Amino acid sequence: MTTDASDRAGVTASGTPGRGTTRALLGTLAAGAAVSSALGLYARLHVPTGRTLTTLGFTDLLHMKAWLTTAALVLAAGQVLSALRLYGRLGGRRRGSSGPPAAPAPAWVHRLHRSGGALAVLLTLPVAFQCAWSLGFGTYSLRVLVHSVLGCVLYGVFVAKMLALRLRRPPAWLIPWLGGSLVLALVGLWVTSSLWFFSHGGAGY
């Protein structure tokens, strides 16, 4: 059996993903799962120090966690809106409706999407480090357990998405699915930490 150029690029003559694309996709998802697992193992096996290296100007560690996660969530909302524009779901004709097709998103939307996503992840890094190093993988309540799991999942999904963006021919569903999962993980983190913190007068983990 011969292999043409389209198959070498990861797509068969019938238009379905080739073996190369399938392997790359599985490798991408496996890398994300490995990152999540490694973070979970470290946070679980590491003995929490209970110390705070920095609060970045906030009054204490819990305030830093709550406000940085909230800022990241706001940026994530911008990610959702800019992604909808990039995929033609905002500012253009809906599928099946009459009229001209949606105009391509302007360049600044692309820049906003990339920079907003990078900044959102950067804001979570001090929180993640302090959670894993100072507090550890909490299991003493369902809320804290869910929070700990989502914290690990967030970075695994992020790594998978960054790798998926470099695939030559990713499935059409992959990037939106990973992006949506990333936002949902961040929402879950905020609900199980920042929302709890604010609604309980600044008390608790």
mmCIF file of C-alpha atoms in Angstrom:
data_model
loop_
_atom_site.group_PDB
_atom_site.id
_atom_site.type_symbol
_atom_site.label_atom_id
_atom_site.label_comp_id
_atom_site.label_asym_id
_atom_site.label_seq_id
_atom_site.Cartn_x
_atom_site.Cartn_y
_atom_site.Cartn_z
ATOM 1 C CA MET A 1 0.000 0.000 0.000
ATOM 2 C CA THR A 2 1.406 3.413 -0.963
ATOM 3 C CA THR A 3 1.228 6.523 1.188
ATOM 4 C CA ASP A 4 0.456 9.845 -0.477
ATOM 5 C CA ALA A 5 1.288 13.342 0.745
ATOM 6 C CA SER A 6 -2.055 13.851 2.459
ATOM 7 C CA ASP A 7 -1.628 10.649 4.470
ATOM 8 C CA ARG A 8 1.881 11.663 5.500
ATOM 9 C CA ALA A 9 0.393 14.951 6.689
ATOM 10 C CA GLY A 10 -1.964 12.986 8.876
ATOM 11 C CA VAL A 11 -5.110 12.854 6.710
ATOM 12 C CA THR A 12 -6.145 9.931 4.517
ATOM 13 C CA ALA A 13 -7.565 10.255 1.037
ATOM 14 C CA SER A 14 -11.071 9.876 2.456
ATOM 15 C CA GLY A 15 -10.560 12.932 4.658
ATOM 16 C CA THR A 16 -10.444 10.993 7.925
ATOM 17 C CA PRO A 17 -7.509 11.411 10.349
ATOM 18 C CA GLY A 18 -4.549 9.211 9.488
ATOM 19 C CA ARG A 19 -2.462 7.125 11.856
ATOM 20 C CA GLY A 20 0.043 9.945 12.308
ATOM 21 C CA THR A 21 -2.653 12.346 13.453
ATOM 22 C CA THR A 22 -4.170 9.757 15.788
ATOM 23 C CA ARG A 23 -0.799 9.084 17.409
ATOM 24 C CA ALA A 24 -0.125 12.795 17.800
ATOM 25 C CA LEU A 25 -3.577 13.336 19.304
ATOM 26 C CA LEU A 26 -3.151 10.486 21.775
ATOM 27 C CA GLY A 27 0.315 11.755 22.661
ATOM 28 C CA THR A 28 -1.054 15.232 23.276
ATOM 29 C CA LEU A 29 -3.775 13.979 25.597
ATOM 30 C CA ALA A 30 -1.345 11.621 27.329
ATOM 31 C CA ALA A 31 1.063 14.497 27.987
ATOM 32 C CA GLY A 32 -1.717 16.513 29.598
ATOM 33 C CA ALA A 33 -2.737 13.548 31.748
ATOM 34 C CA ALA A 34 0.880 13.021 32.782
ATOM 35 C CA VAL A 35 1.225 16.639 33.887
ATOM 36 C CA SER A 36 -1.981 16.471 35.931
ATOM 37 C CA SER A 37 -0.891 13.196 37.529
ATOM 38 C CA ALA A 38 2.593 14.490 38.338
ATOM 39 C CA LEU A 39 1.207 17.598 40.011
ATOM 40 C CA GLY A 40 -1.286 15.541 41.995
ATOM 41 C CA LEU A 41 1.394 13.104 43.158
ATOM 42 C CA TYR A 42 3.715 15.893 44.236
ATOM 43 C CA ALA A 43 1.017 17.774 46.120
ATOM 44 C CA ARG A 44 -0.145 14.550 47.774
ATOM 45 C CA LEU A 45 3.264 13.125 48.743
ATOM 46 C CA HIS A 46 4.926 16.422 49.621
ATOM 47 C CA VAL A 47 4.678 17.353 53.293
ATOM 48 C CA PRO A 48 2.934 20.782 53.369
ATOM 49 C CA THR A 49 5.220 23.444 54.794
ATOM 50 C CA GLY A 50 2.470 25.779 55.975
ATOM 51 C CA ARG A 51 4.760 28.644 55.029
ATOM 52 C CA THR A 52 4.179 31.544 52.664
ATOM 53 C CA LEU A 53 7.016 32.682 50.414
ATOM 54 C CA THR A 54 5.192 35.744 49.124
ATOM 55 C CA THR A 55 1.740 37.281 49.129
ATOM 56 C CA LEU A 56 2.518 39.677 46.244
ATOM 57 C CA GLY A 57 1.343 42.615 48.345
ATOM 58 C CA PHE A 58 -1.867 41.020 49.633
ATOM 59 C CA THR A 59 -2.517 40.805 53.357
ATOM 60 C CA ASP A 60 -2.056 37.017 53.469
ATOM 61 C CA LEU A 61 -1.917 33.868 51.355
ATOM 62 C CA LEU A 62 -5.676 33.289 51.272
ATOM 63 C CA HIS A 63 -6.377 36.814 50.037
ATOM 64 C CA MET A 64 -3.748 36.380 47.329
ATOM 65 C CA LYS A 65 -5.298 33.065 46.226
ATOM 66 C CA ALA A 66 -8.812 34.482 46.169
ATOM 67 C CA TRP A 67 -8.049 37.653 44.243
ATOM 68 C CA LEU A 68 -5.591 36.213 41.723
ATOM 69 C CA THR A 69 -8.010 33.402 40.913
ATOM 70 C CA THR A 70 -10.802 35.943 40.501
ATOM 71 C CA ALA A 71 -8.673 38.031 38.130
ATOM 72 C CA ALA A 72 -7.836 34.895 36.135
ATOM 73 C CA LEU A 73 -11.543 34.064 35.916
ATOM 74 C CA VAL A 74 -12.328 37.524 34.519
ATOM 75 C CA LEU A 75 -9.645 37.024 31.881
ATOM 76 C CA ALA A 76 -11.090 33.588 31.127
ATOM 77 C CA ALA A 77 -14.462 35.198 30.428
ATOM 78 C CA GLY A 78 -12.690 37.394 27.897
ATOM 79 C CA GLN A 79 -11.164 34.238 26.424
ATOM 80 C CA VAL A 80 -14.607 32.771 25.872
ATOM 81 C CA LEU A 81 -15.886 35.913 24.151
ATOM 82 C CA SER A 82 -12.827 36.294 21.937
ATOM 83 C CA ALA A 83 -12.934 32.583 21.025
ATOM 84 C CA LEU A 84 -16.585 32.917 20.005
ATOM 85 C CA ARG A 85 -15.592 35.816 17.760
ATOM 86 C CA LEU A 86 -12.686 33.868 16.269
ATOM 87 C CA TYR A 87 -15.001 30.959 15.472
ATOM 88 C CA GLY A 88 -17.609 33.262 13.937
ATOM 89 C CA ARG A 89 -20.178 32.860 16.703
ATOM 90 C CA LEU A 90 -20.182 36.567 17.530
ATOM 91 C CA GLY A 91 -20.359 39.563 15.241
ATOM 92 C CA GLY A 92 -21.514 37.671 12.195
ATOM 93 C CA ARG A 93 -24.236 35.635 10.533
ATOM 94 C CA ARG A 94 -25.417 32.531 12.388
ATOM 95 C CA ARG A 95 -25.254 29.194 10.604
ATOM 96 C CA GLY A 96 -28.361 28.600 8.552
ATOM 97 C CA SER A 97 -29.410 32.252 8.454
ATOM 98 C CA SER A 98 -29.534 34.451 5.394
ATOM 99 C CA GLY A 99 -27.082 37.179 4.602
ATOM 100 C CA PRO A 100 -23.367 37.379 3.939
ATOM 101 C CA PRO A 101 -20.950 35.188 5.925
ATOM 102 C CA ALA A 102 -19.298 36.577 9.029
ATOM 103 C CA ALA A 103 -16.229 38.696 8.419
ATOM 104 C CA PRO A 104 -12.948 37.287 9.749
ATOM 105 C CA ALA A 105 -12.045 38.451 13.230
ATOM 106 C CA PRO A 106 -9.675 41.431 13.227
ATOM 107 C CA ALA A 107 -6.055 40.937 14.208
ATOM 108 C CA TRP A 108 -6.512 42.562 17.609
ATOM 109 C CA VAL A 109 -8.979 39.820 18.615
ATOM 110 C CA HIS A 110 -6.299 37.204 17.943
ATOM 111 C CA ARG A 111 -3.779 39.182 19.987
ATOM 112 C CA LEU A 112 -6.285 39.715 22.796
ATOM 113 C CA HIS A 113 -7.096 36.005 22.889
ATOM 114 C CA ARG A 114 -3.449 34.961 23.088
ATOM 115 C CA SER A 115 -2.328 37.604 25.571
ATOM 116 C CA GLY A 116 -5.403 37.207 27.777
ATOM 117 C CA GLY A 117 -4.909 33.453 27.985
ATOM 118 C CA ALA A 118 -1.221 33.790 28.801
ATOM 119 C CA LEU A 119 -1.903 36.357 31.518
ATOM 120 C CA ALA A 120 -4.675 34.244 33.063
ATOM 121 C CA VAL A 121 -2.322 31.268 33.383
ATOM 122 C CA LEU A 122 0.477 33.455 34.763
ATOM 123 C CA LEU A 123 -1.857 34.749 37.467
ATOM 124 C CA THR A 124 -2.607 31.211 38.581
ATOM 125 C CA LEU A 125 1.053 30.144 38.894
ATOM 126 C CA PRO A 126 1.765 31.781 42.293
ATOM 127 C CA VAL A 127 -1.509 30.327 43.559
ATOM 128 C CA ALA A 128 -0.691 26.835 42.289
ATOM 129 C CA PHE A 129 2.809 26.899 43.754
ATOM 130 C CA GLN A 130 1.622 28.008 47.165
ATOM 131 C CA CYS A 131 -1.220 25.485 47.122
ATOM 132 C CA ALA A 132 1.062 22.553 46.308
ATOM 133 C CA TRP A 133 4.058 23.617 48.392
ATOM 134 C CA SER A 134 2.412 25.243 51.393
ATOM 135 C CA LEU A 135 -1.020 23.596 51.648
ATOM 136 C CA GLY A 136 -0.678 20.289 49.793
ATOM 137 C CA PHE A 137 -3.383 18.112 48.226
ATOM 138 C CA GLY A 138 -6.351 18.599 50.535
ATOM 139 C CA THR A 139 -8.821 15.763 51.125
ATOM 140 C CA TYR A 140 -10.459 16.760 54.409
ATOM 141 C CA SER A 141 -13.719 17.862 52.751
ATOM 142 C CA LEU A 142 -15.435 17.272 49.414
ATOM 143 C CA ARG A 143 -15.003 20.914 48.447
ATOM 144 C CA VAL A 144 -11.277 20.884 49.147
ATOM 145 C CA LEU A 145 -10.837 17.545 47.368
ATOM 146 C CA VAL A 146 -12.602 18.846 44.254
ATOM 147 C CA HIS A 147 -10.497 22.009 44.421
ATOM 148 C CA SER A 148 -7.274 20.013 44.631
ATOM 149 C CA VAL A 149 -8.241 17.768 41.716
ATOM 150 C CA LEU A 150 -9.264 20.703 39.527
ATOM 151 C CA GLY A 151 -5.991 22.472 40.263
ATOM 152 C CA CYS A 152 -4.094 19.512 38.829
ATOM 153 C CA VAL A 153 -6.483 19.112 35.903
ATOM 154 C CA LEU A 154 -6.158 22.789 34.942
ATOM 155 C CA TYR A 155 -2.470 22.548 34.081
ATOM 156 C CA GLY A 156 -2.815 19.205 32.376
ATOM 157 C CA VAL A 157 -5.484 20.631 30.084
ATOM 158 C CA PHE A 158 -3.376 23.738 29.493
ATOM 159 C CA VAL A 159 -0.379 21.652 28.405
ATOM 160 C CA ALA A 160 -2.594 19.518 26.159
ATOM 161 C CA LYS A 161 -4.064 22.621 24.530
ATOM 162 C CA MET A 162 -0.646 24.176 23.880
ATOM 163 C CA LEU A 163 0.527 20.940 22.276
ATOM 164 C CA ALA A 164 -2.694 20.586 20.286
ATOM 165 C CA LEU A 165 -2.189 24.034 18.777
ATOM 166 C CA ARG A 166 1.005 22.697 17.222
ATOM 167 C CA LEU A 167 -0.588 19.682 15.591
ATOM 168 C CA ARG A 168 -0.608 19.904 11.793
ATOM 169 C CA ARG A 169 -4.231 18.823 11.355
ATOM 170 C CA PRO A 170 -6.008 18.589 14.718
ATOM 171 C CA PRO A 171 -9.635 17.413 14.750
ATOM 172 C CA ALA A 172 -12.030 20.350 14.528
ATOM 173 C CA TRP A 173 -13.439 19.625 17.995
ATOM 174 C CA LEU A 174 -10.111 19.386 19.818
ATOM 175 C CA ILE A 175 -9.101 23.011 20.425
ATOM 176 C CA PRO A 176 -12.614 24.229 21.427
ATOM 177 C CA TRP A 177 -13.033 21.179 23.668
ATOM 178 C CA LEU A 178 -9.718 21.766 25.437
ATOM 179 C CA GLY A 179 -10.332 25.503 25.706
ATOM 180 C CA GLY A 180 -13.787 24.932 27.171
ATOM 181 C CA SER A 181 -12.401 22.380 29.617
ATOM 182 C CA LEU A 182 -9.760 24.881 30.684
ATOM 183 C CA VAL A 183 -12.366 27.537 31.421
ATOM 184 C CA LEU A 184 -14.626 25.065 33.248
ATOM 185 C CA ALA A 185 -11.717 23.923 35.430
ATOM 186 C CA LEU A 186 -10.944 27.535 36.317
ATOM 187 C CA VAL A 187 -14.603 28.226 37.135
ATOM 188 C CA GLY A 188 -14.629 25.173 39.387
ATOM 189 C CA LEU A 189 -11.454 26.325 41.114
ATOM 190 C CA TRP A 190 -12.951 29.759 41.710
ATOM 191 C CA VAL A 191 -16.225 28.355 43.077
ATOM 192 C CA THR A 192 -14.441 25.982 45.465
ATOM 193 C CA SER A 193 -11.953 28.567 46.739
ATOM 194 C CA SER A 194 -12.523 32.264 46.015
ATOM 195 C CA LEU A 195 -16.314 32.166 46.178
ATOM 196 C CA TRP A 196 -16.132 30.202 49.429
ATOM 197 C CA PHE A 197 -13.588 32.665 50.796
ATOM 198 C CA PHE A 198 -15.623 35.748 49.923
ATOM 199 C CA SER A 199 -18.945 34.277 51.062
ATOM 200 C CA HIS A 200 -17.510 33.237 54.437
ATOM 201 C CA GLY A 201 -16.012 36.578 55.327
ATOM 202 C CA GLY A 202 -12.461 35.720 54.387
ATOM 203 C CA ALA A 203 -12.285 32.560 56.471
ATOM 204 C CA GLY A 204 -11.290 29.064 55.443
ATOM 205 C CA TYR A 205 -9.270 27.439 52.646
#
